[in-house]
Short mmCIF file of C-alpha atoms and ligand atoms in Angstrom, two decimals:
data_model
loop_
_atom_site.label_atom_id
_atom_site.label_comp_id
_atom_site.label_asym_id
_atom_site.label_seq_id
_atom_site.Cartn_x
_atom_site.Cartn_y
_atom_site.Cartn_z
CA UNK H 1039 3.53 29.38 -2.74
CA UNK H 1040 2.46 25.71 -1.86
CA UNK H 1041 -0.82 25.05 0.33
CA UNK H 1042 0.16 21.79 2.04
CA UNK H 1043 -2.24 19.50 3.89
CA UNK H 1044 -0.22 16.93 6.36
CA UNK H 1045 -2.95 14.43 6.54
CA UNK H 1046 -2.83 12.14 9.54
CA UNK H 1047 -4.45 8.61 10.22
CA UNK H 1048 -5.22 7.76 13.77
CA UNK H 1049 -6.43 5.22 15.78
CA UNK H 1050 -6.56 5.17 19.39
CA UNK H 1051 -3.39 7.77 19.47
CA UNK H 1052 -4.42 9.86 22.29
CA UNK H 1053 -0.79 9.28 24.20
CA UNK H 1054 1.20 11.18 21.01
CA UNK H 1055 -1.32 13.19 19.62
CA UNK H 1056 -0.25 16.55 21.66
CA UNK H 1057 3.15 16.25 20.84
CA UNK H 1058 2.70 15.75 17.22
CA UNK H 1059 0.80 18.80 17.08
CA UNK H 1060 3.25 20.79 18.72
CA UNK H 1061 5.67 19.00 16.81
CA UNK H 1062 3.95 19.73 13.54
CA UNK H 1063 3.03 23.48 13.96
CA UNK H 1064 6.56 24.17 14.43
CA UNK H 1065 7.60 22.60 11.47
CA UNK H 1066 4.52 24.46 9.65
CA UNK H 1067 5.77 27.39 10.85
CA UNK H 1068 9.17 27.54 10.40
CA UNK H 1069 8.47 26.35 6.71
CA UNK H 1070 5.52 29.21 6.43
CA UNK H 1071 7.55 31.99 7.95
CA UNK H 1072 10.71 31.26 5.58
CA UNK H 1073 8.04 31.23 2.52
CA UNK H 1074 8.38 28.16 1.52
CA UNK H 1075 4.71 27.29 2.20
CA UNK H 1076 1.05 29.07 2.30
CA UNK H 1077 0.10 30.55 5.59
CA UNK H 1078 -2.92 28.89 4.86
CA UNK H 1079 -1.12 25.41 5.30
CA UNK H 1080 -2.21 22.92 7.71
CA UNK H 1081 -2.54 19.60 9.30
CA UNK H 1082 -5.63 17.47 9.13
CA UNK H 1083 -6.14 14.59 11.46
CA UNK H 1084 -8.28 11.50 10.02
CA UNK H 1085 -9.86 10.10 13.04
CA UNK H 1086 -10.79 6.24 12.18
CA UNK H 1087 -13.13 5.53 14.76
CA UNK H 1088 -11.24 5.71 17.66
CA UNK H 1089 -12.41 4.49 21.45
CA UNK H 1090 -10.41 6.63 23.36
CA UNK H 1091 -10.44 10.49 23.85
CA UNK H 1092 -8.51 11.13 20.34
CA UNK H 1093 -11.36 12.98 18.35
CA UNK H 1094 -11.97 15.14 21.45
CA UNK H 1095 -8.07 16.05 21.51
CA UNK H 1096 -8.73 16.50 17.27
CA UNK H 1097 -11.46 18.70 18.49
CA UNK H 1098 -9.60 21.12 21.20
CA UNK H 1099 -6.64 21.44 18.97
CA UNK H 1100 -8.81 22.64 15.95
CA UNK H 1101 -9.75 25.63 18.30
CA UNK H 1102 -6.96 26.94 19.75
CA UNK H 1103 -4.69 26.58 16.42
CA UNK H 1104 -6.06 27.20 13.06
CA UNK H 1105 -3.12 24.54 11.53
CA UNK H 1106 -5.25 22.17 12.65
CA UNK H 1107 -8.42 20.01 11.27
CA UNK H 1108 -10.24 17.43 11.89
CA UNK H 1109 -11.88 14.72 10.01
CA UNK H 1110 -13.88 12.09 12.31
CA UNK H 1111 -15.21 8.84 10.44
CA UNK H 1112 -18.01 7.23 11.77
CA UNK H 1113 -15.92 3.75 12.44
CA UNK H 1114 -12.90 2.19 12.14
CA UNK H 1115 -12.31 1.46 8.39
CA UNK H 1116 -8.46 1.10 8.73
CA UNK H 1117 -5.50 2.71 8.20
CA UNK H 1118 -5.58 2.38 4.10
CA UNK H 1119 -8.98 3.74 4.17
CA UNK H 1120 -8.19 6.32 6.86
CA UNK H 1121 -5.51 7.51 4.38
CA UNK H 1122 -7.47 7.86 1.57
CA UNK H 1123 -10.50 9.40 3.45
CA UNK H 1124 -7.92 12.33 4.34
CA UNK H 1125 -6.27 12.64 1.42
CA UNK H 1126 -9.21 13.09 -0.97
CA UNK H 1127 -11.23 14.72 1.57
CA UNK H 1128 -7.71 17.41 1.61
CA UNK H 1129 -7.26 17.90 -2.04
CA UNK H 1130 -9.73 20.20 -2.40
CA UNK H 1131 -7.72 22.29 0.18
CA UNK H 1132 -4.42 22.53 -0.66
CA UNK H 1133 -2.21 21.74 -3.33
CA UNK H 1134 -0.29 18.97 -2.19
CA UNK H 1135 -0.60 17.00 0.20
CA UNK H 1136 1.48 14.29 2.39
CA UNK H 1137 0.52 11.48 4.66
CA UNK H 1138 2.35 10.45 7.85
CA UNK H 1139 1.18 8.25 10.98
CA UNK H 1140 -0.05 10.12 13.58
CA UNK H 1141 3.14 8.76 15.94
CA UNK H 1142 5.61 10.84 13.72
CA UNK H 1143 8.27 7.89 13.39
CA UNK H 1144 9.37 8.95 10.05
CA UNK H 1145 11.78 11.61 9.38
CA UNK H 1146 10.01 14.89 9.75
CA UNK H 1147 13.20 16.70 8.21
CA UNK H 1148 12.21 14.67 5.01
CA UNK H 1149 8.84 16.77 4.51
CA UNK H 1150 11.18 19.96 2.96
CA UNK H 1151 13.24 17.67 0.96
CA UNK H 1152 9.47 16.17 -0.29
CA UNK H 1153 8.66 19.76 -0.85
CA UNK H 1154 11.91 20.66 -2.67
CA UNK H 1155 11.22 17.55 -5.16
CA UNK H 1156 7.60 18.88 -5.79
CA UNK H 1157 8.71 22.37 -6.83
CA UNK H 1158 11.69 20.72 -8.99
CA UNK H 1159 8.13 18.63 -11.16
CA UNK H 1160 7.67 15.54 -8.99
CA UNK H 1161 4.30 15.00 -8.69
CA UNK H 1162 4.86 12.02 -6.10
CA UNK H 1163 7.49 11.37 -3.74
CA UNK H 1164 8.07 8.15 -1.68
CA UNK H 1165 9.72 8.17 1.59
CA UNK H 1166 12.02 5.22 1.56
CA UNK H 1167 12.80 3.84 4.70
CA UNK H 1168 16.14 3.85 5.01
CA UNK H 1169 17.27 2.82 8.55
CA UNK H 1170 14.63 0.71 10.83
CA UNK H 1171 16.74 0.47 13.51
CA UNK H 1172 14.15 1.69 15.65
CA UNK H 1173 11.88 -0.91 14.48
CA UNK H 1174 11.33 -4.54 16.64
CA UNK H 1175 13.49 -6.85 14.90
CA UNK H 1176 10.30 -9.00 13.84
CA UNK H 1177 8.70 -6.12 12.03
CA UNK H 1178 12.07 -5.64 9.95
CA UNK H 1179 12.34 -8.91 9.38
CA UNK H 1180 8.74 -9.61 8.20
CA UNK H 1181 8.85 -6.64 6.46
CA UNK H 1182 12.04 -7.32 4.14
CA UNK H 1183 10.28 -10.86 3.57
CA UNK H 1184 7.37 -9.37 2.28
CA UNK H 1185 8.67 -6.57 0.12
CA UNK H 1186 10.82 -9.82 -1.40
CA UNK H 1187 7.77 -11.49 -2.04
CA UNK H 1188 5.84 -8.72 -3.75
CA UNK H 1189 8.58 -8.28 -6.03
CA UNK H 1190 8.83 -12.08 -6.96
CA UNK H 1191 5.03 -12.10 -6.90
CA UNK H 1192 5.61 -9.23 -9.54
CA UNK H 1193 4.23 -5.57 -7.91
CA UNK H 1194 5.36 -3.04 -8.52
CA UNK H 1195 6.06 -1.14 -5.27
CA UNK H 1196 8.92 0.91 -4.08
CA UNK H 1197 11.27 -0.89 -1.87
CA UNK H 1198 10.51 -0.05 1.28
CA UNK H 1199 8.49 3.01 1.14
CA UNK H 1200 5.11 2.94 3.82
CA UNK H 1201 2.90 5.53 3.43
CA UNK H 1202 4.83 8.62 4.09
CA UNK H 1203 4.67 10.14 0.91
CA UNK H 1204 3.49 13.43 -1.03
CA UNK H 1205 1.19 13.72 -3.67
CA UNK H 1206 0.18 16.50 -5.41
CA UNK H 1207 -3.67 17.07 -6.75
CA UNK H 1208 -3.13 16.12 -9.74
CA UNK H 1209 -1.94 12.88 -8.99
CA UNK H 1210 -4.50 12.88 -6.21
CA UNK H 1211 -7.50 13.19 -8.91
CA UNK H 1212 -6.20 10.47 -10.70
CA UNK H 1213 -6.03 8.18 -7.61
CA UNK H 1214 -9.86 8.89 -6.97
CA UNK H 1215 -10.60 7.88 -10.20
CA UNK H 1216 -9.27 3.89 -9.51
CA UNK H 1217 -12.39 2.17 -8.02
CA UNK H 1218 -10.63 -0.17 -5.78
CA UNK H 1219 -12.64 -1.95 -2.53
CA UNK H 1220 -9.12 -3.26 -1.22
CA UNK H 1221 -6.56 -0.82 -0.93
CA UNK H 1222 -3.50 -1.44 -0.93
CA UNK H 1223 -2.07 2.34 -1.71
CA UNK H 1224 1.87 0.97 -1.56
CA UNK H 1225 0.91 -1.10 -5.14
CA UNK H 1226 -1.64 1.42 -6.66
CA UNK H 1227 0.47 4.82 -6.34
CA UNK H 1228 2.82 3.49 -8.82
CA UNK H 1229 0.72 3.02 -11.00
CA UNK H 1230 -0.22 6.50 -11.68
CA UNK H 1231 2.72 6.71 -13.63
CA UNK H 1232 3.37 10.86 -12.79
CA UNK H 1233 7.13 12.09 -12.34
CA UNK H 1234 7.98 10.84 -9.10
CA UNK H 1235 10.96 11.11 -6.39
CA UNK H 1236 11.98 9.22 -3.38
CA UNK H 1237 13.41 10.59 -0.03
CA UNK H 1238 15.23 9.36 2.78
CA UNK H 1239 13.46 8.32 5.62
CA UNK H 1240 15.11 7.63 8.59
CA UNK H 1241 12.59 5.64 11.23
CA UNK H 1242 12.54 6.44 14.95
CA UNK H 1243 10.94 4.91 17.86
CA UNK H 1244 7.12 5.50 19.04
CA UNK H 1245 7.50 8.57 21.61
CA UNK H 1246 4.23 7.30 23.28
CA UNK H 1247 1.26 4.65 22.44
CA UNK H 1248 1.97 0.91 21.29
CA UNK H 1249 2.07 -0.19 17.95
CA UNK H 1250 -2.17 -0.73 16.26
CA UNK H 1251 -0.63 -2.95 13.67
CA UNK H 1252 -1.40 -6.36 14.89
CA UNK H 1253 0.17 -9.50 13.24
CA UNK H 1254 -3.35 -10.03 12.45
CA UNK H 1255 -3.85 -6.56 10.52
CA UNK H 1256 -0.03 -7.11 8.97
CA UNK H 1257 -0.82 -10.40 7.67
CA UNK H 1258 -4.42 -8.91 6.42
CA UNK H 1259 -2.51 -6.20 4.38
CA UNK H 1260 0.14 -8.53 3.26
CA UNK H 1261 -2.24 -10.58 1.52
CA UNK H 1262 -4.04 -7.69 -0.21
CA UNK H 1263 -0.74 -6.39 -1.20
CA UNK H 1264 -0.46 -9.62 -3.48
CA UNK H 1265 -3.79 -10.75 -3.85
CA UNK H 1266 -5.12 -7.02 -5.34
CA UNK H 1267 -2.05 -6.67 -8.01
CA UNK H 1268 -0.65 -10.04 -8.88
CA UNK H 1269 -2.85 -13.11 -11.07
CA UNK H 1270 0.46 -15.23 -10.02
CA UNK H 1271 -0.53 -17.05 -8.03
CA UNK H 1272 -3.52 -18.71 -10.06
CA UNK H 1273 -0.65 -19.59 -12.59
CA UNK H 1274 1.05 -21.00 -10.01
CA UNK H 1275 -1.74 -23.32 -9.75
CA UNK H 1276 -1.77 -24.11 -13.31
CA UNK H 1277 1.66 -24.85 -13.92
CA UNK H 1278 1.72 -27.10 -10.94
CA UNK H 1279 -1.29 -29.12 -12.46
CA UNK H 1280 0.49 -29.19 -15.81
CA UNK H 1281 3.59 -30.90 -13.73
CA UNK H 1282 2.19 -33.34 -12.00
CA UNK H 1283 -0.17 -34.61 -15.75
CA UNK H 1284 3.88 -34.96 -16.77
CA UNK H 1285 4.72 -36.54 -13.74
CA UNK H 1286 2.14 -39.00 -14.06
CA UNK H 1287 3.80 -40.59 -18.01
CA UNK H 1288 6.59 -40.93 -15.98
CA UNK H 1289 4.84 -42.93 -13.77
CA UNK H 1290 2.83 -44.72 -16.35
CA UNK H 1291 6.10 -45.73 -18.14
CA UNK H 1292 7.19 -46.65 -14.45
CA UNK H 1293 4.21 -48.90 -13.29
CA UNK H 1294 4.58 -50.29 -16.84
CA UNK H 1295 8.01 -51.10 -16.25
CA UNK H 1296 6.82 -53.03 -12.82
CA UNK H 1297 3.84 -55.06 -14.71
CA UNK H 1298 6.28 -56.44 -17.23
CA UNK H 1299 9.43 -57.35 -14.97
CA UNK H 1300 6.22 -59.15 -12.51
CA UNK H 1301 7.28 -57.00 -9.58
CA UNK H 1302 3.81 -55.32 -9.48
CA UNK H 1303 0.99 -56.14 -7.28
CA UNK H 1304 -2.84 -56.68 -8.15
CA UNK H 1305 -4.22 -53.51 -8.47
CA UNK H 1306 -1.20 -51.46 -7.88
CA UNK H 1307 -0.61 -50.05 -11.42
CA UNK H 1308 -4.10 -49.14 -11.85
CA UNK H 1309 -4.21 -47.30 -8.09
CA UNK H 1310 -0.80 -45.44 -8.63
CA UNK H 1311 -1.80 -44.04 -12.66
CA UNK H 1312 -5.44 -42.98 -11.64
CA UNK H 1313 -3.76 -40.96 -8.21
CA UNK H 1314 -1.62 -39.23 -10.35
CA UNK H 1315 -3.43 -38.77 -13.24
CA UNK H 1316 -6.41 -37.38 -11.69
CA UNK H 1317 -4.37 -35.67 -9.36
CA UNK H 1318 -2.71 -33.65 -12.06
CA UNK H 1319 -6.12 -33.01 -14.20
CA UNK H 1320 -7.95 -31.90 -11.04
CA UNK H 1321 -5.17 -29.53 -10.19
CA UNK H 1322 -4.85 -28.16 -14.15
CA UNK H 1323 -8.56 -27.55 -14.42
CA UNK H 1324 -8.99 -25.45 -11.09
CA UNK H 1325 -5.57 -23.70 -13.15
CA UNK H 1326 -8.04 -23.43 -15.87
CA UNK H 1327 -11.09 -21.65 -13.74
CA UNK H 1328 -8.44 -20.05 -11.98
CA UNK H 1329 -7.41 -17.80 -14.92
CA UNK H 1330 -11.34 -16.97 -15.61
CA UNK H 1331 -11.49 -15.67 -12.47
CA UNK H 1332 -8.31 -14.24 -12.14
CA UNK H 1333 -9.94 -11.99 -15.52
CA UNK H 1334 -12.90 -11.38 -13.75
CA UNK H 1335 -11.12 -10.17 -10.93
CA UNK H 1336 -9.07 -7.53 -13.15
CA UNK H 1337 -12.35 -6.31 -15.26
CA UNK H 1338 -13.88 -5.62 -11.76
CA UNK H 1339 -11.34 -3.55 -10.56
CA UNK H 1340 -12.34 -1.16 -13.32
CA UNK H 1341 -8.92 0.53 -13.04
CA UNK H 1342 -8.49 2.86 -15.67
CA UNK H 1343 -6.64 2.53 -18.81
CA UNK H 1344 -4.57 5.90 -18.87
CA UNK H 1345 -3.77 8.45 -17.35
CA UNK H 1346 -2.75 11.57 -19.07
CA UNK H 1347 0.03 13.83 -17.66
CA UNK H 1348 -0.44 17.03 -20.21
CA UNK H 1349 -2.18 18.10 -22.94
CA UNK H 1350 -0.76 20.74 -24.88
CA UNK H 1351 -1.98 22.86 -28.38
CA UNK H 1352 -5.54 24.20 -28.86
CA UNK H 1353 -5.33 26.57 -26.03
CA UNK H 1354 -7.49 29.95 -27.00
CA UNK H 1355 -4.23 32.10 -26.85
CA UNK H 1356 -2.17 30.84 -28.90
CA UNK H 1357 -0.70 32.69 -31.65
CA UNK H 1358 -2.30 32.18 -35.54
N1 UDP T 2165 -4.07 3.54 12.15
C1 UDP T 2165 -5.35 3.87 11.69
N2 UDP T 2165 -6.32 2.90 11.67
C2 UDP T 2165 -6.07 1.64 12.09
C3 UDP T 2165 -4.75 1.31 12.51
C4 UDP T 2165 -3.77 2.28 12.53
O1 UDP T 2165 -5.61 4.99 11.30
O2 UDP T 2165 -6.99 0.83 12.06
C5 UDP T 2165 -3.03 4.60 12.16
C6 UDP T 2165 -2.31 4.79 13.47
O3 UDP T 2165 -3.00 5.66 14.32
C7 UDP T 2165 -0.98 5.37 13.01
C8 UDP T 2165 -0.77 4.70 11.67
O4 UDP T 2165 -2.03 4.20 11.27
O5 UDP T 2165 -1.04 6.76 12.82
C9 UDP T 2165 0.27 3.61 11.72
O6 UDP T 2165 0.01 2.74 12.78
P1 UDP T 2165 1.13 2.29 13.80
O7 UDP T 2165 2.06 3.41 14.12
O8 UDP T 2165 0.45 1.65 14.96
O9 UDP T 2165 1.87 1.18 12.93
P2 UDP T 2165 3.43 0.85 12.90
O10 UDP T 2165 4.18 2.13 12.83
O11 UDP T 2165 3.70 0.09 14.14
O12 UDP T 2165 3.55 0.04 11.65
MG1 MG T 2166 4.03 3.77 13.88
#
């Protein structure tokens, strides 16, 4: 039988935390009582340094229902760190386990169907977002902009998929092992590499609280989600430098073209080469540092350089 941890991130969420606990020990239940999961199952709630009554609600709810945990961090570190405070604080207590904001907007009929996938071998499944109806138009919008981007920026990241998604602790140890200061979990998951699945998600409305995403913290975790997997940029740079050098013989054959037809005035030609000329060298040696940098910043992520999914032979019992 599984032992699933639903780890929760959350942040100010003292308007919907009650109902998600109600929500979520009935769904524990149902799925304990019809053996599909441990009794020992349960919920743990990642409190990232909330200023409002939430750890105190963490708190009652841990006594009166033994579903429920708590883990309280000291401040706000943000809803990637939350995550992965809860998550590799819970794999040493269950077997799987499957983060989903605390507001319960995703599809909570998904969690059997993740289940279902991890018996069948997947050791990750995504939740895909498939309708955001419920979402404010900008937040679809920006959102489909930016998954565009990533892909054209070259990350590899499911389409749509936040970070409603089960992992078992296998894949769980290998995520500890990646070193990485800015998360950015949607990019490093797939990475792993482990048989994975993806599930329907279906995306309702907030039942209480506002949104904690800011445009500021959406913007701040759009530019990780490029800056932490993708050296394209910096190329960007240096192709653009090695343009404009070209550019500039154009121009050179151009002002030359002016000097001898006397249409040129004093100083011109030697103004409009040097601007583009320099222009383009300037732009092709920061290219050039860029690169060196953009090395440094993979050796520092000190990602590592497999990961191994089974080992098999040299086991004590086998035969001969
Ligand atoms: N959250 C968190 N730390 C933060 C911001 C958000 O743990 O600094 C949690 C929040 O409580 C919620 C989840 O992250 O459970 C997603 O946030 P929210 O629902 O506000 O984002 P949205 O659904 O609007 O993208
Ligand atoms: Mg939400």
């Amino acid at each position: 039988m599984t032992k699933l941890a639903l780890v929760l991130p959350c942040y100010n969420e003292e308007e919907v935390l009650e109902t998600s606990v109600a929500r979520l020990t009935e769904l524990l239940r149902g799925l304990i009582s019809d053996g599909t999961l441990h009794p020992d199952s349960m919920m743990v709630f990642v409190n990232d340094g909330s200023r409002d009554r939430t750890w105190q609600l963490i708190v009652r709810a841990s006594r009166s229902n033994r579903l429920v945990r708590g883990i309280h961090l000291t401040r706000n570190v943000g809803h990637q760190n939350a995550i992965m405070a809860g998550m590799l604080t819970a794999r040493t207590w269950a077997d799987v386990v499957i983060t989903i904001d605390a507001d319960l907007q995703d599809d909570l009929s998904a969690i059997p169907r993740m289940l279902e996938h991890y018996r069948e071998g997947s050791d990750i499944v995504y939740g895909v977002k498939v309708s955001r109806r419920a979402d404010p138009v900008f937040k679809r919008l920006s959102a489909m902009a930016f998954y565009r981007l990533q892909q054209k920026m070259g990350v590899d990241s499911v389409f749509n998929h936040a970070d409603f998604r089960l992992m078992s602790r296998r894949a769980l140890d290998i995520l500890a092992d990646y070193g990485e200061r800015n998360l950015y979990l949607r990019g490093l998951i797939p990475l792993i590499g482990l048989p994975s699945a993806t599930v329907d998600d279906v995306i309702s409305e907030r039942t209480a609280g506002t949104s904690k995403y800011t445009l500021k913290r959406m913007l701040s975790l759009a530019l990780d989600g490029i800056t932490s997997f993708s050296v394209r940029p910096i190329y960007g740079i240096l192709y653009l430098g090695c343009f404009f050098l070209l550019l500039s013989l154009f121009i050179g054959f151009y002002v030359l073209h002016a000097l001898i037809v006397h249409t040129a005035y004093p100083g011109w030609a030697s103004l409009m080469l040097s601007m583009w000329f320099i222009g383009g060298i300037v732009l092709l040696s920061i290219g050039v540092v860029g690169v060196y940098v953009g090395k440094i910043y993979t050796e520092a992520k000190h990602r590592p350089l497999f990961n191994i999914q089974e080992i098999v032979g040299g086991e004590e019992d086998s035969e001969l």
